[in-house]
PDB file of C-alpha atoms in Angstrom:
ATOM      1  CA  MET A   1      35.555  70.587 141.373  1.00 54.00           C
ATOM      2  CA  ARG A   2      32.698  73.260 141.666  1.00 54.00           C
ATOM      3  CA  ASN A   3      34.694  76.014 141.962  1.00 47.00           C
ATOM      4  CA  PHE A   4      36.963  75.270 139.159  1.00 42.00           C
ATOM      5  CA  LEU A   5      34.324  74.644 136.601  1.00 38.00           C
ATOM      6  CA  LEU A   6      33.055  78.541 137.754  1.00 38.00           C
ATOM      7  CA  LEU A   7      37.127  79.936 137.215  1.00 38.00           C
ATOM      8  CA  LEU A   8      36.747  78.055 133.543  1.00 37.00           C
ATOM      9  CA  LEU A   9      33.423  79.168 132.527  1.00 39.00           C
ATOM     10  CA  LEU A  10      35.100  82.274 133.856  1.00 40.00           C
ATOM     11  CA  VAL A  11      37.569  83.188 131.672  1.00 40.00           C
ATOM     12  CA  PHE A  12      36.144  81.531 129.046  1.00 43.00           C
ATOM     13  CA  GLY A  13      33.816  83.456 128.995  1.00 41.00           C
ATOM     14  CA  PHE A  14      35.655  86.718 129.588  1.00 39.00           C
ATOM     15  CA  GLN A  15      37.348  85.192 126.271  1.00 41.00           C
ATOM     16  CA  THR A  16      34.849  85.544 124.198  1.00 41.00           C
ATOM     17  CA  VAL A  17      33.426  88.630 125.343  1.00 43.00           C
ATOM     18  CA  SER A  18      37.290  89.882 124.705  1.00 45.00           C
ATOM     19  CA  ALA A  19      37.444  88.611 121.320  1.00 66.00           C
ATOM     20  CA  GLN A  20      34.052  90.839 120.648  1.00 90.00           C
ATOM     21  CA  ILE A  21      34.947  93.262 117.425  1.00 96.00           C
ATOM     22  CA  THR A  22      31.295  95.377 118.056  1.00 97.00           C
ATOM     23  CA  GLY A  23      31.066  98.220 119.798  1.00 98.00           C
ATOM     24  CA  LYS A  24      32.524 102.335 118.472  1.00 98.00           C
ATOM     25  CA  TRP A  25      36.123 102.722 117.951  1.00 98.00           C
ATOM     26  CA  LYS A  26      38.373 105.504 117.657  1.00 98.00           C
ATOM     27  CA  THR A  27      40.225 105.470 114.578  1.00 98.00           C
ATOM     28  CA  ILE A  28      43.260 107.555 113.928  1.00 95.00           C
ATOM     29  CA  ASP A  29      45.122 109.417 111.189  1.00 91.00           C
ATOM     30  CA  ASP A  30      47.922 107.918 109.651  1.00 86.00           C
ATOM     31  CA  GLU A  31      49.966 110.828 108.934  1.00 87.00           C
ATOM     32  CA  THR A  32      49.576 113.255 111.323  1.00 90.00           C
ATOM     33  CA  GLY A  33      47.977 110.640 113.744  1.00 92.00           C
ATOM     34  CA  GLU A  34      45.398 113.203 115.161  1.00 94.00           C
ATOM     35  CA  PRO A  35      41.958 110.741 116.021  1.00 96.00           C
ATOM     36  CA  LYS A  36      39.959 110.760 112.850  1.00 96.00           C
ATOM     37  CA  SER A  37      36.370 109.610 113.045  1.00 98.00           C
ATOM     38  CA  ILE A  38      34.002 106.807 115.099  1.00 98.00           C
ATOM     39  CA  VAL A  39      33.316 103.650 113.822  1.00 98.00           C
ATOM     40  CA  SER A  40      30.534 101.774 115.038  1.00 98.00           C
ATOM     41  CA  ILE A  41      30.903  98.212 113.863  1.00 98.00           C
ATOM     42  CA  TYR A  42      27.611  96.266 114.484  1.00 98.00           C
ATOM     43  CA  GLU A  43      26.282  92.203 113.304  1.00 97.00           C
ATOM     44  CA  LYS A  44      23.386  91.970 111.532  1.00 97.00           C
ATOM     45  CA  ASP A  45      22.844  88.299 110.222  1.00 96.00           C
ATOM     46  CA  GLY A  46      25.982  86.963 111.025  1.00 95.00           C
ATOM     47  CA  GLU A  47      27.501  89.087 108.827  1.00 98.00           C
ATOM     48  CA  TYR A  48      29.660  92.618 110.852  1.00 98.00           C
ATOM     49  CA  TYR A  49      29.458  95.583 109.316  1.00 98.00           C
ATOM     50  CA  GLY A  50      31.207  99.281 110.489  1.00 98.00           C
ATOM     51  CA  LYS A  51      28.926 102.639 109.939  1.00 98.00           C
ATOM     52  CA  VAL A  52      31.024 106.413 110.311  1.00 98.00           C
ATOM     53  CA  VAL A  53      28.899 107.564 113.072  1.00 98.00           C
ATOM     54  CA  GLU A  54      30.871 110.842 113.764  1.00 98.00           C
ATOM     55  CA  ILE A  55      33.639 113.003 111.850  1.00 98.00           C
ATOM     56  CA  LEU A  56      36.364 114.393 114.320  1.00 97.00           C
ATOM     57  CA  ASN A  57      37.539 116.489 112.632  1.00 93.00           C
ATOM     58  CA  GLU A  58      35.805 119.951 112.125  1.00 93.00           C
ATOM     59  CA  ASP A  59      36.489 120.618 109.279  1.00 92.00           C
ATOM     60  CA  ARG A  60      36.253 117.084 107.797  1.00 93.00           C
ATOM     61  CA  LYS A  61      32.219 116.902 108.895  1.00 95.00           C
ATOM     62  CA  ASN A  62      30.511 117.286 105.572  1.00 96.00           C
ATOM     63  CA  ALA A  63      33.132 115.477 103.968  1.00 97.00           C
ATOM     64  CA  LYS A  64      31.513 112.972 100.808  1.00 98.00           C
ATOM     65  CA  CYS A  65      33.099 110.133  99.151  1.00 97.00           C
ATOM     66  CA  LYS A  66      33.978 111.823  95.862  1.00 97.00           C
ATOM     67  CA  GLU A  67      36.389 109.244  94.956  1.00 97.00           C
ATOM     68  CA  CYS A  68      34.468 106.304  95.323  1.00 97.00           C
ATOM     69  CA  ASP A  69      33.999 104.620  91.778  1.00 97.00           C
ATOM     70  CA  GLU A  70      31.035 105.778  90.137  1.00 97.00           C
ATOM     71  CA  ASP A  71      29.266 103.159  89.832  1.00 96.00           C
ATOM     72  CA  ASP A  72      29.512 102.448  94.225  1.00 97.00           C
ATOM     73  CA  PRO A  73      26.518 103.768  95.779  1.00 97.00           C
ATOM     74  CA  ARG A  74      28.969 105.740  98.906  1.00 98.00           C
ATOM     75  CA  TYR A  75      30.019 107.844  95.199  1.00 98.00           C
ATOM     76  CA  MET A  76      29.437 111.486  96.584  1.00 98.00           C
ATOM     77  CA  LYS A  77      27.467 110.608  99.518  1.00 98.00           C
ATOM     78  CA  PRO A  78      28.348 111.137 103.247  1.00 98.00           C
ATOM     79  CA  VAL A  79      30.829 109.492 104.604  1.00 98.00           C
ATOM     80  CA  GLN A  80      29.901 110.336 108.236  1.00 98.00           C
ATOM     81  CA  GLY A  81      26.786 108.060 107.926  1.00 98.00           C
ATOM     82  CA  MET A  82      28.077 105.764 105.563  1.00 98.00           C
ATOM     83  CA  GLU A  83      28.730 101.796 106.080  1.00 98.00           C
ATOM     84  CA  ILE A  84      32.321 101.521 105.122  1.00 98.00           C
ATOM     85  CA  ILE A  85      32.902  97.837 106.206  1.00 98.00           C
ATOM     86  CA  LYS A  86      30.804  95.178 104.575  1.00 98.00           C
ATOM     87  CA  GLY A  87      30.458  91.434 104.823  1.00 98.00           C
ATOM     88  CA  MET A  88      33.448  90.334 108.006  1.00 98.00           C
ATOM     89  CA  GLU A  89      33.242  86.665 108.820  1.00 97.00           C
ATOM     90  CA  LYS A  90      34.249  85.006 112.374  1.00 96.00           C
ATOM     91  CA  ASN A  91      36.702  82.516 111.578  1.00 95.00           C
ATOM     92  CA  GLU A  92      37.788  79.721 113.907  1.00 94.00           C
ATOM     93  CA  ASP A  93      40.673  81.884 114.989  1.00 92.00           C
ATOM     94  CA  GLY A  94      38.155  84.517 116.019  1.00 93.00           C
ATOM     95  CA  GLU A  95      39.037  87.051 113.746  1.00 96.00           C
ATOM     96  CA  TYR A  96      37.447  88.474 110.759  1.00 98.00           C
ATOM     97  CA  GLU A  97      37.968  88.069 107.260  1.00 97.00           C
ATOM     98  CA  ASP A  98      35.691  88.244 103.984  1.00 96.00           C
ATOM     99  CA  GLY A  99      34.772  91.077 103.452  1.00 97.00           C
ATOM    100  CA  THR A 100      35.689  94.579 102.389  1.00 98.00           C
ATOM    101  CA  ILE A 101      36.318  98.612 103.876  1.00 98.00           C
ATOM    102  CA  LEU A 102      36.220 101.449 101.555  1.00 98.00           C
ATOM    103  CA  ASP A 103      39.276 104.099 102.291  1.00 96.00           C
ATOM    104  CA  PRO A 104      36.363 106.889 101.908  1.00 95.00           C
ATOM    105  CA  GLU A 105      39.587 109.684 101.293  1.00 93.00           C
ATOM    106  CA  ASN A 106      40.720 107.777  97.737  1.00 95.00           C
ATOM    107  CA  GLY A 107      37.520 105.193  97.243  1.00 97.00           C
ATOM    108  CA  SER A 108      39.585 102.554  96.870  1.00 96.00           C
ATOM    109  CA  VAL A 109      37.634  99.577  98.559  1.00 97.00           C
ATOM    110  CA  TYR A 110      40.702  97.034 100.260  1.00 98.00           C
ATOM    111  CA  ARG A 111      39.923  92.732 101.240  1.00 98.00           C
ATOM    112  CA  CYS A 112      39.937  93.284 105.074  1.00 98.00           C
ATOM    113  CA  LYS A 113      40.848  91.600 108.138  1.00 98.00           C
ATOM    114  CA  ILE A 114      39.763  92.126 111.379  1.00 98.00           C
ATOM    115  CA  TRP A 115      40.690  91.258 115.350  1.00 97.00           C
ATOM    116  CA  ARG A 116      41.594  92.061 118.490  1.00 97.00           C
ATOM    117  CA  GLU A 117      44.430  91.930 120.404  1.00 96.00           C
ATOM    118  CA  GLY A 118      44.265  93.437 123.778  1.00 96.00           C
ATOM    119  CA  LYS A 119      41.632  96.059 124.406  1.00 96.00           C
ATOM    120  CA  THR A 120      42.437  97.764 120.935  1.00 97.00           C
ATOM    121  CA  LEU A 121      41.229  97.237 117.102  1.00 98.00           C
ATOM    122  CA  LYS A 122      43.890  95.742 114.151  1.00 97.00           C
ATOM    123  CA  VAL A 123      42.193  96.399 110.894  1.00 98.00           C
ATOM    124  CA  ARG A 124      44.091  95.533 108.208  1.00 97.00           C
ATOM    125  CA  GLY A 125      43.152  96.697 104.403  1.00 97.00           C
ATOM    126  CA  TYR A 126      45.208  94.022 101.418  1.00 96.00           C
ATOM    127  CA  LEU A 127      45.032  95.200  98.354  1.00 92.00           C
ATOM    128  CA  ALA A 128      47.232  91.660  96.297  1.00 91.00           C
ATOM    129  CA  PHE A 129      50.301  90.722  98.339  1.00 91.00           C
ATOM    130  CA  LEU A 130      50.061  94.825 100.128  1.00 95.00           C
ATOM    131  CA  TYR A 131      48.135  95.542 103.197  1.00 95.00           C
ATOM    132  CA  ARG A 132      47.818  98.035 105.720  1.00 94.00           C
ATOM    133  CA  THR A 133      47.356  97.864 109.089  1.00 96.00           C
ATOM    134  CA  GLN A 134      45.648 100.529 111.364  1.00 96.00           C
ATOM    135  CA  THR A 135      44.727  99.718 115.456  1.00 97.00           C
ATOM    136  CA  TRP A 136      41.521 101.694 116.215  1.00 98.00           C
ATOM    137  CA  TYR A 137      40.441 101.907 120.177  1.00 98.00           C
ATOM    138  CA  PRO A 138      37.595 101.571 122.208  1.00 98.00           C
ATOM    139  CA  VAL A 139      35.058 103.426 122.565  1.00 97.00           C
ATOM    140  CA  ASN A 140      32.957 104.140 125.817  1.00 84.00           C
TER     141      ASN A 140
END
């Protein structure tokens, strides 16, 4: 019985850890398939946020959010160091939702949903009933 409880604890503990979205993730450009940036996802006051900590394309290292809404505090700010994911909350299914994600290239802010699929992270941005899902990869 003791071994069974230990095994159950280990399995449950592994599932809890595997569902975490915190850490560093490599984003991939939808059009070119090339690595685009490293985003660090962290928890603050029970919500989850994501910040661009590195831009991988040398030509875009100094990119600014020129297309952001002028009322957005991120307007004309450097993308590297920018908080692009805000206010995500974990639901009972282990998915994260009710937050937003910014696409700094077009300045659009979308409703967002994030979940783990194996070792990868699925990040979906919604605009009305339309959506786009990206796969992000863990950075060691």
